[in-house]
């Protein structure tokens, strides 16, 4: 696949009588022509009825026109460059025999704006910015996800903090599975606080596992997305993969294990300290959570916020913060998260104003009493 720039010809009727090299307001934007070696991949690359090209056009504000084995991109220089990165990346994916989904196209669009050092990092002995599991090879779908994968590869303890839908837990589980399959760790331990999310579930029937499984279901879902079902069941039965509530971690030292604490915003500082000190020799730990979704009793301090403050700057500890822009679920979820974020920030601002006003009134009252 090759690319070349195409600009309006200086001897065209539209340019006659004008000084060479000068553009007018009516001049067409510069175009970029990409030539493909394998035409058989273009139908899948462009998508059914050109839907992939349409998403690239909308996402990057370019125009794309295909003819034969050529694709012409028209738009501003930066937009054309980003679109070329997206097209090349998706084409290379197809050449490797991998499929392309709408999510892959959206991810490529997001990653096209990532720093060059992150976007161009090539897979090496550690897989680069890819996570290889039994069922799929997982690549980052945003620049922050790329930083997160890099942090998981290079730190013994990583905090992934941010809103729902950004891939914090999924990527942590995928990394744990990848290291387990490489035998870099001997066990995977997945944990969550058993805290009800704003509702009282009451009595739950069954044995202990039946009672706690509803709280841990998202972790099982991530496992089944990275390993065949029969392997998940085999490893659960052998104890090589363990899914347990946070309360079951007390008193244990977990060596040669990859340990993940999900929904960490719902543990107390005491529970967080207890969990952090479970890390044993050759162990890895990932802690994920959203500080804006605390379900602890009113007034209780979140252990996640406390740990982020206490461990700031400690060597070997990585922290990656996600934002609304990193949400990789349905596009509407991004808008929902943004709307709530605006509302929450507005509430915090008003609360700060009320506190400041109250402090000023108290100062004036103290001065008057003197």
Coordinates of C-alpha atoms in Angstrom, one line a residue:
X1 CA 0.0 0.0 0.0
X2 CA 1.4 3.3 -1.0
X3 CA 0.3 6.9 -0.6
X4 CA 1.0 10.1 -2.6
X5 CA -0.2 13.7 -2.3
X6 CA -2.3 15.2 -5.0
X7 CA -2.8 19.0 -5.3
X8 CA -4.8 21.1 -7.7
X9 CA -2.8 21.6 -10.9
X10 CA -1.4 25.2 -11.4
X11 CA -2.2 25.2 -15.1
X12 CA -5.9 24.3 -14.6
X13 CA -8.5 26.8 -15.8
X14 CA -9.3 27.6 -12.2
X15 CA -5.7 28.7 -11.6
X16 CA -5.0 30.5 -14.9
X17 CA -4.0 34.1 -14.3
X18 CA -3.0 33.5 -10.7
X19 CA 0.6 33.5 -9.3
X20 CA 2.0 30.0 -9.0
X21 CA 2.1 28.6 -5.4
X22 CA -0.6 31.0 -4.1
X23 CA -4.0 29.6 -3.0
X24 CA -7.4 31.4 -3.0
X25 CA -10.3 30.9 -0.8
X26 CA -12.0 28.8 -3.4
X27 CA -9.0 26.4 -3.9
X28 CA -9.8 22.7 -3.2
X29 CA -8.2 21.1 -0.1
X30 CA -5.2 19.0 -0.8
X31 CA -5.9 15.3 -1.3
X32 CA -4.0 12.2 -0.4
X33 CA -4.2 9.1 -2.5
X34 CA -3.6 5.7 -1.0
X35 CA -3.0 2.7 -3.2
X36 CA -3.7 -0.9 -2.0
X37 CA -1.9 -4.0 -3.1
X38 CA -4.7 -6.5 -2.3
X39 CA -8.1 -5.4 -3.7
X40 CA -9.8 -8.4 -2.1
X41 CA -9.5 -6.8 1.3
X42 CA -11.1 -3.5 0.4
X43 CA -14.7 -4.6 0.7
X44 CA -14.1 -5.6 4.4
X45 CA -11.9 -2.5 4.9
X46 CA -14.5 -0.1 3.7
X47 CA -17.3 -1.9 5.4
X48 CA -20.8 -2.9 4.2
X49 CA -22.2 -0.1 2.1
X50 CA -19.1 1.9 3.0
X51 CA -20.0 2.2 6.7
X52 CA -16.4 2.1 7.9
X53 CA -15.4 4.9 5.5
X54 CA -18.4 6.9 6.7
X55 CA -17.3 6.6 10.3
X56 CA -13.8 7.7 9.4
X57 CA -15.2 10.7 7.4
X58 CA -17.5 11.7 10.3
X59 CA -14.9 11.1 13.0
X60 CA -12.0 13.0 11.3
X61 CA -13.8 15.5 9.1
X62 CA -12.4 14.2 5.8
X63 CA -13.9 13.0 2.5
X64 CA -13.0 9.5 1.2
X65 CA -13.6 8.4 -2.4
X66 CA -12.6 5.0 -3.6
X67 CA -11.9 3.9 -7.2
X68 CA -10.3 0.6 -8.1
X69 CA -7.4 0.0 -5.7
X70 CA -7.1 3.6 -4.8
X71 CA -8.6 5.7 -2.0
X72 CA -8.5 9.4 -2.1
X73 CA -8.7 11.4 1.2
X74 CA -9.6 15.0 1.0
X75 CA -9.5 17.5 3.9
X76 CA -7.1 19.4 6.1
X77 CA -3.6 18.2 6.4
X78 CA -3.8 17.0 10.0
X79 CA -7.2 15.2 9.4
X80 CA -5.8 13.5 6.2
X81 CA -2.7 12.3 8.2
X82 CA -4.9 10.9 10.9
X83 CA -7.2 9.2 8.4
X84 CA -4.2 7.7 6.7
X85 CA -3.0 6.2 10.0
X86 CA -6.5 4.7 10.6
X87 CA -6.8 3.2 7.1
X88 CA -3.3 1.8 7.2
X89 CA -3.8 0.3 10.6
X90 CA -7.1 -1.4 9.6
X91 CA -5.6 -2.6 6.3
X92 CA -2.7 -4.2 8.2
X93 CA -5.1 -5.8 10.6
X94 CA -6.9 -7.5 7.7
X95 CA -3.6 -8.6 6.1
X96 CA -2.9 -10.5 9.3
X97 CA -6.2 -12.3 9.0
X98 CA -8.0 -10.4 11.8
X99 CA -11.5 -9.1 11.4
X100 CA -12.7 -5.5 11.7
X101 CA -15.7 -4.4 13.7
X102 CA -17.3 -1.0 14.2
X103 CA -15.6 -0.9 17.5
X104 CA -12.2 -1.5 15.9
X105 CA -12.8 1.4 13.5
X106 CA -13.8 3.7 16.4
X107 CA -10.8 2.6 18.3
X108 CA -8.5 3.3 15.4
X109 CA -10.0 6.8 15.1
X110 CA -9.3 7.5 18.8
X111 CA -5.8 6.1 18.6
X112 CA -4.9 8.2 15.5
X113 CA -4.7 11.2 17.8
X114 CA -2.4 9.4 20.3
X115 CA 1.3 10.5 20.7
X116 CA 3.6 9.1 18.1
X117 CA 5.7 7.2 20.7
X118 CA 2.5 5.4 21.9
X119 CA 0.9 4.8 18.6
X120 CA 3.9 3.5 16.8
X121 CA 5.2 1.2 19.6
X122 CA 5.8 -2.1 17.9
X123 CA 5.1 -5.5 19.4
X124 CA 8.2 -7.0 20.9
X125 CA 9.0 -9.8 23.4
X126 CA 6.4 -8.5 25.7
X127 CA 3.8 -8.0 23.0
X128 CA 4.1 -4.3 22.7
X129 CA 0.8 -2.7 23.4
X130 CA -1.1 -5.9 22.6
X131 CA -2.5 -8.4 25.1
X132 CA -2.5 -12.0 23.8
X133 CA -5.1 -14.3 25.3
X134 CA -6.5 -17.7 24.3
X135 CA -9.5 -16.2 22.5
X136 CA -8.3 -12.9 21.1
X137 CA -5.5 -10.4 20.8
X138 CA -6.5 -7.2 22.5
X139 CA -5.2 -3.8 21.4
X140 CA -5.8 -0.4 23.0
X141 CA -8.9 1.5 21.9
X142 CA -7.8 4.9 23.1
X143 CA -4.5 6.6 24.0
X144 CA -5.3 6.2 27.7
X145 CA -5.8 2.5 27.3
X146 CA -2.4 2.3 25.6
X147 CA -0.9 4.1 28.6
X148 CA -2.8 1.7 30.9
X149 CA -1.5 -1.4 29.1
X150 CA 2.0 0.0 29.2
X151 CA 1.6 0.6 33.0
X152 CA 0.3 -3.0 33.6
X153 CA 3.3 -4.4 31.7
X154 CA 5.9 -2.4 33.6
X155 CA 4.6 -1.9 37.2
X156 CA 3.9 -4.3 40.0
X157 CA 1.0 -2.3 41.3
X158 CA -1.3 -0.3 39.0
X159 CA -4.3 1.9 39.8
X160 CA -6.8 2.3 36.9
X161 CA -9.2 5.1 37.8
X162 CA -12.1 6.6 35.9
X163 CA -15.7 6.2 34.7
X164 CA -17.5 3.0 33.7
X165 CA -17.0 1.7 30.2
X166 CA -13.4 2.7 29.8
X167 CA -12.0 -0.9 29.9
X168 CA -10.2 -0.6 33.3
X169 CA -11.2 -4.0 34.6
X170 CA -11.4 -5.8 31.2
X171 CA -7.8 -4.9 30.3
X172 CA -6.6 -5.8 33.8
X173 CA -8.2 -9.3 33.6
X174 CA -6.8 -9.7 30.1
X175 CA -3.3 -8.9 31.2
X176 CA -3.7 -11.3 34.1
X177 CA -4.8 -14.1 31.8
X178 CA -2.0 -13.3 29.3
X179 CA 0.7 -13.5 32.1
X180 CA -0.9 -16.7 33.4
X181 CA -0.8 -18.3 30.0
X182 CA 2.9 -17.3 29.7
X183 CA 3.4 -18.9 33.2
X184 CA 4.8 -15.6 34.5
X185 CA 2.3 -16.0 37.3
X186 CA 0.9 -19.2 38.7
X187 CA -2.5 -17.9 39.8
X188 CA -5.1 -15.3 39.1
X189 CA -7.2 -13.9 42.0
X190 CA -10.1 -11.5 41.2
X191 CA -11.8 -9.7 44.0
X192 CA -14.6 -7.1 44.7
X193 CA -16.1 -5.6 47.8
X194 CA -19.6 -7.2 48.3
X195 CA -21.4 -3.8 48.5
X196 CA -24.9 -3.2 47.2
X197 CA -25.2 -0.4 44.6
X198 CA -27.8 1.8 46.2
X199 CA -30.3 -0.9 46.9
X200 CA -30.9 -3.6 49.5
X201 CA -31.0 -7.1 47.9
X202 CA -32.2 -8.8 51.1
X203 CA -31.8 -12.6 51.6
X204 CA -30.1 -14.4 48.8
X205 CA -30.7 -18.2 48.5
X206 CA -28.0 -20.9 48.1
X207 CA -24.6 -21.6 49.5
X208 CA -21.8 -19.0 50.0
X209 CA -20.8 -19.0 46.4
X210 CA -24.4 -18.5 45.2
X211 CA -24.7 -15.5 47.5
X212 CA -21.5 -13.8 46.4
X213 CA -21.6 -14.6 42.6
X214 CA -24.0 -11.8 41.7
X215 CA -21.4 -9.3 43.0
X216 CA -18.6 -10.9 41.0
X217 CA -20.4 -11.6 37.7
X218 CA -18.5 -8.8 35.7
X219 CA -15.2 -10.5 36.6
X220 CA -16.5 -13.9 35.3
X221 CA -17.7 -12.1 32.1
X222 CA -14.2 -10.8 31.5
X223 CA -12.7 -14.2 32.0
X224 CA -15.0 -15.8 29.5
X225 CA -14.2 -13.2 27.0
X226 CA -10.5 -14.1 27.1
X227 CA -10.6 -17.9 27.7
X228 CA -12.7 -20.7 26.4
X229 CA -15.5 -21.6 28.8
X230 CA -14.1 -25.1 29.5
X231 CA -10.7 -23.7 30.5
X232 CA -12.3 -21.1 32.8
X233 CA -14.2 -23.9 34.6
X234 CA -11.1 -26.1 34.8
X235 CA -9.0 -23.3 36.3
X236 CA -11.7 -22.3 38.7
X237 CA -12.1 -25.9 39.9
X238 CA -8.3 -26.3 40.3
X239 CA -8.0 -23.0 42.2
X240 CA -5.5 -21.5 39.6
X241 CA -8.2 -18.8 39.0
X242 CA -10.1 -17.7 42.1
X243 CA -12.9 -15.2 42.3
X244 CA -13.6 -14.1 45.8
X245 CA -15.1 -11.1 47.8
X246 CA -12.6 -8.7 49.4
X247 CA -13.4 -10.0 52.9
X248 CA -11.9 -13.4 52.0
X249 CA -8.5 -11.8 51.4
X250 CA -7.6 -11.2 55.1
X251 CA -4.7 -13.2 56.5
X252 CA -3.4 -14.4 53.1
X253 CA 0.0 -13.8 51.4
X254 CA -0.4 -14.2 47.6
X255 CA 2.9 -15.0 45.9
X256 CA 3.3 -15.7 42.2
X257 CA -0.2 -14.3 41.6
X258 CA -1.9 -11.7 39.6
X259 CA -4.4 -10.0 41.9
X260 CA -7.2 -7.7 40.8
X261 CA -9.4 -5.6 43.0
X262 CA -12.4 -4.2 41.1
X263 CA -14.9 -1.5 42.3
X264 CA -12.2 -0.4 44.8
X265 CA -14.0 2.8 45.5
X266 CA -16.4 0.7 47.7
X267 CA -13.7 -0.5 50.1
X268 CA -12.7 1.4 53.3
X269 CA -9.1 2.6 53.9
X270 CA -8.7 -0.3 56.4
X271 CA -9.8 -2.8 53.7
X272 CA -7.6 -1.2 51.1
X273 CA -4.5 -1.4 53.3
X274 CA -5.3 -5.0 54.1
X275 CA -5.6 -5.8 50.4
X276 CA -2.4 -4.0 49.4
X277 CA -0.4 -5.9 52.0
X278 CA -1.5 -9.3 50.5
X279 CA 1.0 -8.8 47.6
X280 CA 3.7 -11.6 47.8
X281 CA 6.9 -12.4 46.0
X282 CA 6.7 -12.2 42.2
X283 CA 3.2 -10.9 42.5
X284 CA 1.3 -8.3 40.4
X285 CA -1.7 -6.2 41.5
X286 CA -4.2 -4.1 39.6
X287 CA -6.8 -1.9 41.4
X288 CA -9.7 -0.4 39.5
X289 CA -12.5 1.9 40.4
X290 CA -14.5 5.0 39.8
X291 CA -14.2 7.5 42.7
X292 CA -17.5 9.2 41.5
X293 CA -19.6 6.0 42.2
X294 CA -19.0 5.3 45.9
X295 CA -21.7 3.1 47.4
X296 CA -20.4 3.2 51.0
X297 CA -22.5 4.5 53.8
X298 CA -22.8 8.3 53.9
X299 CA -19.7 9.9 55.4
X300 CA -17.5 6.8 55.0
X301 CA -14.2 7.5 53.2
X302 CA -13.3 5.6 50.1
X303 CA -10.2 3.4 50.4
X304 CA -9.4 4.1 46.7
X305 CA -9.2 7.8 47.2
X306 CA -7.1 7.3 50.4
X307 CA -4.7 4.9 48.7
X308 CA -4.2 7.3 45.7
X309 CA -3.2 10.0 48.1
X310 CA -1.0 7.9 50.3
X311 CA 0.9 6.1 47.5
X312 CA 1.4 9.0 45.2
X313 CA 5.0 9.0 43.9
X314 CA 5.9 5.6 45.4
X315 CA 8.3 3.7 43.0
X316 CA 6.7 0.7 41.3
X317 CA 3.2 2.1 41.6
X318 CA 1.5 3.3 38.4
X319 CA -1.7 5.3 38.2
X320 CA -3.7 5.8 35.0
X321 CA -6.7 8.1 35.0
X322 CA -9.4 7.7 32.4
X323 CA -12.0 10.3 31.4
X324 CA -15.3 10.5 29.6
X325 CA -13.5 10.6 26.3
X326 CA -12.1 7.1 26.9
X327 CA -15.5 5.4 27.2
X328 CA -15.6 2.5 24.7
X329 CA -19.1 1.3 25.1
X330 CA -22.1 2.5 23.1
X331 CA -21.6 6.1 22.0
X332 CA -24.7 7.1 24.1
X333 CA -22.8 5.9 27.2
X334 CA -20.2 8.5 26.5
X335 CA -22.8 11.2 26.4
X336 CA -24.5 9.9 29.6
X337 CA -21.2 9.9 31.5
X338 CA -20.4 13.4 30.2
X339 CA -23.8 14.7 31.3
X340 CA -23.5 13.3 34.8
X341 CA -19.9 14.7 35.0
X342 CA -21.1 18.2 34.2
X343 CA -23.9 17.9 36.8
X344 CA -21.5 16.6 39.5
X345 CA -18.9 19.3 38.8
X346 CA -21.6 21.9 39.0
X347 CA -22.8 20.5 42.3
X348 CA -19.3 20.5 43.7
X349 CA -18.8 24.1 42.6
X350 CA -22.0 25.2 44.3
X351 CA -21.1 23.4 47.5
X352 CA -17.7 25.1 47.5
X353 CA -19.4 28.5 47.0
X354 CA -21.7 27.8 49.9
X355 CA -18.8 26.8 52.2
X356 CA -16.9 29.9 51.2
X357 CA -19.9 32.1 51.8
X358 CA -20.5 30.5 55.2
X359 CA -16.8 31.0 56.2
X360 CA -17.0 34.7 55.2
X361 CA -20.2 35.2 57.2
X362 CA -18.6 33.5 60.2
X363 CA -15.5 35.8 59.9
X364 CA -17.7 38.9 59.8
X365 CA -19.7 37.7 62.8
X366 CA -16.5 37.1 64.8
X367 CA -15.2 40.6 63.9
X368 CA -18.5 42.2 64.9
X369 CA -18.5 40.4 68.3
X370 CA -15.0 41.8 69.0

